[in-house]
């Protein structure tokens, strides 16, 4: 665990206490079973917003606390532990980064305070197809008056149904860039996705939809994506840690052959291996978040490292969680399936392990 | 009934092929036209004119639902080589399995070996004809990997047995007509206190509660027995000697599970060439290779593993025919097949990307939804029929002769 400031420790403790009490895994089960439209509990979101979580990376001038990415990561990690569904990552981290880094004074003033207080939900819309390929977007932005018009489609838009504001990547006259689109703008059509992990997402189409450009082009897109990726990795760290701890507890209590199954060396070694992977992953995730906080030139590389390593670890731990629980791990009544499903969705979000291994190599020039 | 038993080789193959062509209900070529439950047979389908039931009955009459069983009990009376020909022709012609059945795969073979003549005559023909659907009452909440810890009591009441206890993970218990069940007849001993009994699921005191799986289906149940009376004749073998039967049945079960995996499927697997499906979703680069080199190499490894597994299954079959004895390589098949089938399912959903994360709704094709459910279901491959860990323990101890820890 990174050495935390007093503020960060308090933030983490508050997040831990709140998620354990207000948002255990059964909250996600409830959302799933009630077929919630948004994919998260709006009352819970209001409470999170009141605690200031949506403004953690937003500059103070726009109503945020400017605590930074490591602090945001601590909250996301705690949310990940209980698989809490919320728009914090999409809105308070990803979209807030886009506006902070690429927004004009007017755009920031219009949107950031509302994102920071949780009253506006914003999100990124990046991929046209089933695989993360931000550099290949075909969604077209054409100049029109003092703004742009968008035509095309985006898939797998996180919190796409709940969002009031979409930050859309598109191919404009000067190459790829990010564009702001109001969700209620003309020509926006959203279809709710029913995902295996029960979280909220949408496919979105745009037809002659009015949009405003953010400044920064493809470089901005990369920076914004890296913030989103680091955030997903932090959430995955929490989920994988909890999946591991739940499994470890089970190894101590499930008795077969007259002893706890954790007495079998075959399982002990696998638990020890998972612990090893989790420690390596924690270092990678925290290093990525810290690099973003100081705007290090190494950040892209460190983010890809974190997302790839964390992806492999959560993949392994979620599979082992089911396997080590035996038959009960296969039941919907148990939590293991929720972690397993979340693992694959989080792995795929903003580039899976294969994508980030490839990117890591490209960044290093081979 | 034409005598298929006498012919062999190419002539036999032609007979089988002709018969299949002439007797397969054309409606079955249309997947929407059948009730998948009917494939499993059982009381509910006796006399049904569902095309799958018609197919099952025609195949049963020819002995093709249990080709290798003796004719006396309704089987095909075919040699192992002929049985293989029947299986090959059914697969090659794209015909459905005429009957999927725990009775055929697991119970029948042990009844042939351990049951009395009366028991065989009572149960085997009904299995062959798909009239009775069986479930397997082995696992209990406290007895999974340590199956011999089972506690369901079976008491001798003079003119009947009295059963009390609970089973769990009983696949299709809510749909089955009968259950082959492990029970405790002696509480003082562990393995030597287990007996093997047959229970009519309509007996008073039997209750089943479906359990939902992570894939959303409810194929298995909790099964409760409360003061269930069964006739004395429903115990197979000797009292307290059921463990040997139980283990023998598990061998058949694992063989059968592995057989399913051999085709690349396994419970949960979806059909189709993984490489081609990946190409559809990921695309090819300018040199014709899958655009994701990392995924490509993992898919290739999985495909090669499967190929080696199929080669192993064929080699084991050939060697055991030649030597007429068990073969050490059989012990690896279920473990290896489960791992490969699970990896294949993982790669399938990864290849589909965001389309491989859907649960329901029109934004996903039927194939995509099936891939996701299948991926989740495949997690059970390394648990059902004995876990992979137990499998590896068996290999390490019985095959490799490694000692137990002190
Ligand atoms: C889809 C599915 C269908 C099934 N259908 C049936 C059915 O029809 N009838 C039936 O009776 N049962 C059925 N089962 C139950 C299955 O046989 C058991 O789940 C299995 O034997 C494991 O038992 P358990 O669930 O109690 O797990 P446990 O035995 O509690 O195992 C938990 C974990 O500990 C590990 N472990 C246990 N002992 C050791 C050891 N000595 N060394 C190393 N690791 C060990 C296991 O491998 C597993 O990873 C089904 C299960 C599934 C998943």
Coordinates of N, CA, C and O in Angstrom, one line a residue, chain B residues 306-390:
Chain B
X306 N -5.9 -28.9 -28.0 CA -7.1 -29.8 -28.3 C -6.8 -30.9 -29.3 O -7.2 -32.0 -29.2
X307 N -6.0 -30.5 -30.3 CA -5.6 -31.5 -31.3 C -4.8 -32.7 -30.6 O -5.0 -33.8 -30.9
X308 N -3.9 -32.3 -29.7 CA -3.1 -33.3 -29.0 C -4.0 -34.1 -28.1 O -3.8 -35.3 -27.9
X309 N -5.0 -33.5 -27.6 CA -5.9 -34.3 -26.7 C -6.7 -35.3 -27.6 O -6.8 -36.4 -27.2
X310 N -7.2 -34.9 -28.7 CA -7.9 -35.8 -29.6 C -7.0 -36.9 -30.0 O -7.4 -38.1 -30.0
X311 N -5.7 -36.6 -30.3 CA -4.7 -37.6 -30.6 C -4.6 -38.6 -29.5 O -4.4 -39.8 -29.6
X312 N -4.6 -38.0 -28.2 CA -4.4 -38.9 -27.1 C -5.6 -39.8 -26.9 O -5.4 -41.0 -26.6
X313 N -6.8 -39.2 -27.0 CA -8.0 -40.1 -26.9 C -8.0 -41.2 -27.9 O -8.2 -42.4 -27.6
X314 N -7.6 -40.9 -29.1 CA -7.5 -42.0 -30.2 C -6.4 -43.0 -29.8 O -6.6 -44.2 -29.9
X315 N -5.3 -42.5 -29.3 CA -4.2 -43.4 -29.0 C -4.6 -44.3 -27.9 O -4.4 -45.6 -27.9
X316 N -5.2 -43.7 -26.8 CA -5.6 -44.5 -25.7 C -6.6 -45.6 -26.1 O -6.5 -46.8 -25.7
X317 N -7.5 -45.2 -27.0 CA -8.5 -46.2 -27.4 C -7.9 -47.3 -28.2 O -8.1 -48.5 -27.9
X318 N -6.9 -47.0 -29.1 CA -6.3 -48.0 -29.8 C -5.4 -48.9 -28.9 O -5.5 -50.1 -29.1
X319 N -4.7 -48.3 -28.0 CA -3.8 -49.1 -27.2 C -4.6 -50.0 -26.2 O -4.2 -51.1 -26.0
X320 N -5.7 -49.5 -25.7 CA -6.5 -50.4 -24.8 C -7.2 -51.5 -25.5 O -7.4 -52.5 -25.0
X321 N -7.6 -51.2 -26.8 CA -8.1 -52.3 -27.6 C -7.1 -53.4 -27.8 O -7.3 -54.6 -27.6
X322 N -5.8 -52.9 -28.1 CA -4.8 -53.9 -28.3 C -4.4 -54.7 -27.1 O -4.2 -55.9 -27.1
X323 N -4.3 -54.0 -25.9 CA -3.8 -54.7 -24.7 C -4.9 -55.2 -23.9 O -4.7 -55.9 -22.9
X324 N -6.1 -54.7 -24.2 CA -7.3 -55.1 -23.4 C -7.1 -54.8 -21.9 O -7.7 -55.4 -21.0
X325 N -6.4 -53.7 -21.6 CA -6.2 -53.3 -20.2 C -6.3 -51.8 -20.1 O -6.4 -51.1 -21.1
X326 N -6.4 -51.4 -18.8 CA -6.4 -49.9 -18.6 C -5.1 -49.3 -19.1 O -4.1 -49.9 -19.1
X327 N -5.2 -47.9 -19.3 CA -4.1 -47.2 -19.9 C -3.9 -46.0 -19.0 O -4.8 -45.3 -18.7
X328 N -2.6 -45.8 -18.6 CA -2.3 -44.7 -17.6 C -2.8 -43.3 -18.2 O -3.2 -42.5 -17.4
X329 N -2.8 -43.2 -19.5 CA -3.1 -41.9 -20.1 C -4.6 -41.5 -19.9 O -4.9 -40.4 -20.0
X330 N -5.4 -42.5 -19.7 CA -6.9 -42.2 -19.5 C -7.1 -41.2 -18.3 O -7.9 -40.4 -18.4
X331 N -6.2 -41.3 -17.3 CA -6.4 -40.5 -16.1 C -6.2 -39.0 -16.4 O -6.8 -38.2 -15.6
X332 N -5.5 -38.7 -17.4 CA -5.3 -37.2 -17.6 C -6.4 -36.6 -18.4 O -6.5 -35.4 -18.5
X333 N -7.2 -37.4 -19.0 CA -8.1 -36.9 -20.1 C -9.1 -35.9 -19.5 O -9.3 -34.8 -20.0
X334 N -9.8 -36.3 -18.4 CA -10.8 -35.3 -17.9 C -10.2 -34.0 -17.5 O -10.7 -32.9 -17.8
X335 N -9.1 -34.1 -16.8 CA -8.4 -32.9 -16.3 C -8.0 -32.0 -17.5 O -8.3 -30.8 -17.5
X336 N -7.3 -32.6 -18.4 CA -6.8 -31.9 -19.6 C -7.9 -31.3 -20.4 O -7.9 -30.1 -20.8
X337 N -9.0 -32.1 -20.6 CA -10.1 -31.7 -21.4 C -10.8 -30.5 -20.8 O -11.2 -29.5 -21.4
X338 N -11.0 -30.6 -19.4 CA -11.7 -29.5 -18.8 C -10.9 -28.2 -18.9 O -11.5 -27.1 -19.2
X339 N -9.6 -28.2 -18.7 CA -8.8 -27.0 -18.7 C -8.9 -26.4 -20.1 O -9.0 -25.2 -20.3
X340 N -8.8 -27.3 -21.1 CA -8.8 -26.8 -22.5 C -10.1 -26.2 -22.9 O -10.2 -25.2 -23.6
X341 N -11.2 -26.9 -22.5 CA -12.5 -26.4 -22.8 C -12.8 -25.0 -22.2 O -13.4 -24.1 -22.8
X342 N -12.3 -24.9 -20.9 CA -12.5 -23.6 -20.2 C -11.7 -22.5 -20.9 O -12.2 -21.4 -21.1
X343 N -10.5 -22.8 -21.3 CA -9.6 -21.8 -22.0 C -10.3 -21.4 -23.3 O -10.3 -20.2 -23.7
X344 N -10.8 -22.4 -24.0 CA -11.5 -22.1 -25.3 C -12.6 -21.1 -25.1 O -12.8 -20.2 -25.9
X345 N -13.4 -21.4 -24.0 CA -14.6 -20.5 -23.8 C -14.1 -19.1 -23.4 O -14.7 -18.1 -23.8
X346 N -13.0 -19.0 -22.7 CA -12.5 -17.7 -22.3 C -12.0 -17.0 -23.6 O -12.3 -15.8 -23.7
X347 N -11.3 -17.7 -24.5 CA -10.8 -17.1 -25.7 C -12.0 -16.6 -26.6 O -11.9 -15.6 -27.3
X348 N -13.0 -17.4 -26.6 CA -14.2 -17.1 -27.4 C -14.8 -15.8 -27.0 O -15.0 -14.9 -27.8
X349 N -15.0 -15.6 -25.7 CA -15.6 -14.3 -25.3 C -14.6 -13.2 -25.4 O -15.0 -12.0 -25.8
X350 N -13.3 -13.4 -25.2 CA -12.3 -12.4 -25.4 C -12.3 -11.9 -26.9 O -12.3 -10.8 -27.2
X351 N -12.4 -12.9 -27.8 CA -12.3 -12.6 -29.2 C -13.5 -11.7 -29.6 O -13.4 -10.9 -30.4
X352 N -14.7 -12.0 -29.0 CA -15.9 -11.2 -29.3 C -15.8 -9.8 -28.7 O -16.7 -9.0 -29.0
X353 N -14.9 -9.5 -27.8 CA -14.7 -8.2 -27.2 C -16.0 -7.8 -26.5 O -16.5 -8.6 -25.7
X354 N -16.4 -6.5 -26.6 CA -17.6 -6.0 -25.9 C -18.8 -6.9 -26.3 O -19.7 -7.0 -25.4
X355 N -18.9 -7.5 -27.4 CA -20.0 -8.3 -27.8 C -20.0 -9.6 -27.0 O -21.0 -10.3 -27.0
X356 N -18.9 -9.9 -26.4 CA -18.7 -11.1 -25.6 C -19.0 -10.9 -24.1 O -18.6 -11.6 -23.3
X357 N -19.7 -9.8 -23.8 CA -20.0 -9.4 -22.4 C -21.5 -9.3 -22.2 O -21.9 -8.9 -21.2
X358 N -22.3 -9.6 -23.3 CA -23.7 -9.4 -23.2 C -24.4 -10.5 -22.4 O -24.0 -11.6 -22.4
X359 N -25.5 -10.1 -21.8 CA -26.3 -11.1 -21.1 C -27.6 -11.4 -21.8 O -28.1 -12.5 -21.9
X360 N -28.2 -10.3 -22.3 CA -29.6 -10.5 -22.9 C -29.8 -9.3 -23.8 O -29.0 -8.3 -23.8
X361 N -30.9 -9.4 -24.6 CA -31.2 -8.2 -25.4 C -30.8 -8.3 -26.9 O -29.9 -9.0 -27.2
X362 N -31.4 -7.4 -27.7 CA -31.2 -7.5 -29.1 C -29.8 -6.9 -29.6 O -29.5 -7.1 -30.7
X363 N -29.1 -6.3 -28.7 CA -27.8 -5.8 -29.1 C -26.8 -6.9 -29.2 O -25.6 -6.7 -29.7
X364 N -27.2 -8.1 -28.9 CA -26.3 -9.3 -29.0 C -26.9 -10.3 -29.8 O -28.1 -10.6 -29.7
X365 N -26.1 -11.0 -30.6 CA -26.6 -12.1 -31.5 C -26.8 -13.3 -30.6 O -26.2 -13.4 -29.5
X366 N -27.6 -14.3 -31.0 CA -27.8 -15.5 -30.3 C -26.5 -16.2 -30.0 O -26.2 -16.7 -28.9
X367 N -25.6 -16.2 -31.0 CA -24.3 -16.8 -30.8 C -23.5 -16.1 -29.7 O -22.8 -16.7 -28.9
X368 N -23.6 -14.8 -29.7 CA -22.8 -14.0 -28.6 C -23.4 -14.3 -27.2 O -22.6 -14.6 -26.3
X369 N -24.7 -14.3 -27.1 CA -25.3 -14.6 -25.8 C -24.9 -16.0 -25.4 O -24.6 -16.2 -24.2
X370 N -25.0 -16.9 -26.3 CA -24.7 -18.3 -26.0 C -23.2 -18.4 -25.6 O -22.9 -19.2 -24.7
X371 N -22.3 -17.7 -26.2 CA -20.9 -17.7 -25.9 C -20.7 -17.3 -24.4 O -19.9 -17.9 -23.7
X372 N -21.4 -16.2 -24.0 CA -21.3 -15.7 -22.6 C -21.8 -16.7 -21.6 O -21.1 -17.1 -20.6
X373 N -23.0 -17.2 -21.9 CA -23.6 -18.2 -21.0 C -22.7 -19.5 -20.9 O -22.5 -20.1 -19.9
X374 N -22.2 -19.9 -22.1 CA -21.4 -21.1 -22.2 C -20.1 -20.9 -21.5 O -19.6 -21.8 -20.8
X375 N -19.5 -19.7 -21.6 CA -18.3 -19.4 -20.8 C -18.5 -19.6 -19.3 O -17.7 -20.3 -18.7
X376 N -19.6 -19.1 -18.9 CA -19.9 -19.2 -17.4 C -20.1 -20.7 -17.0 O -19.6 -21.2 -16.0
X377 N -20.9 -21.3 -17.9 CA -21.2 -22.7 -17.6 C -20.0 -23.6 -17.6 O -19.8 -24.5 -16.8
X378 N -19.0 -23.2 -18.5 CA -17.8 -24.0 -18.6 C -17.0 -24.0 -17.3 O -16.1 -24.9 -17.1
X379 N -17.2 -23.0 -16.4 CA -16.4 -23.0 -15.2 C -16.7 -24.3 -14.4 O -15.9 -24.7 -13.5
X380 N -17.9 -24.9 -14.6 CA -18.2 -26.1 -13.9 C -17.5 -27.3 -14.4 O -17.4 -28.3 -13.7
X381 N -16.8 -27.2 -15.6 CA -16.2 -28.4 -16.2 C -15.1 -28.9 -15.2 O -14.8 -30.2 -15.2
X382 N -14.4 -28.1 -14.5 CA -13.4 -28.5 -13.6 C -13.9 -28.8 -12.2 O -13.1 -29.0 -11.3
X383 N -15.2 -28.8 -12.0 CA -15.8 -29.1 -10.7 C -16.7 -30.4 -10.8 O -16.6 -31.3 -10.0
X384 N -17.5 -30.4 -11.8 CA -18.5 -31.6 -11.9 C -17.7 -32.9 -12.2 O -16.7 -32.9 -12.8
X385 N -18.3 -34.0 -11.7 CA -17.7 -35.3 -11.9 C -16.4 -35.4 -11.2 O -15.6 -36.3 -11.6
X386 N -16.2 -34.7 -10.1 CA -14.9 -34.7 -9.4 C -14.0 -33.5 -9.9 O -13.9 -33.3 -11.1
X387 N -13.5 -32.8 -9.0 CA -12.8 -31.5 -9.4 C -11.4 -31.9 -10.0 O -10.9 -33.0 -9.8
X388 N -10.9 -30.9 -10.7 CA -9.6 -31.0 -11.3 C -8.5 -31.3 -10.2 O -7.6 -32.1 -10.5
X389 N -8.6 -30.7 -9.0 CA -7.7 -31.0 -8.0 C -7.7 -32.4 -7.6 O -6.7 -33.1 -7.4
X390 N -8.9 -33.0 -7.4 CA -9.0 -34.4 -7.1 C -8.5 -35.3 -8.2 O -7.8 -36.2 -7.9

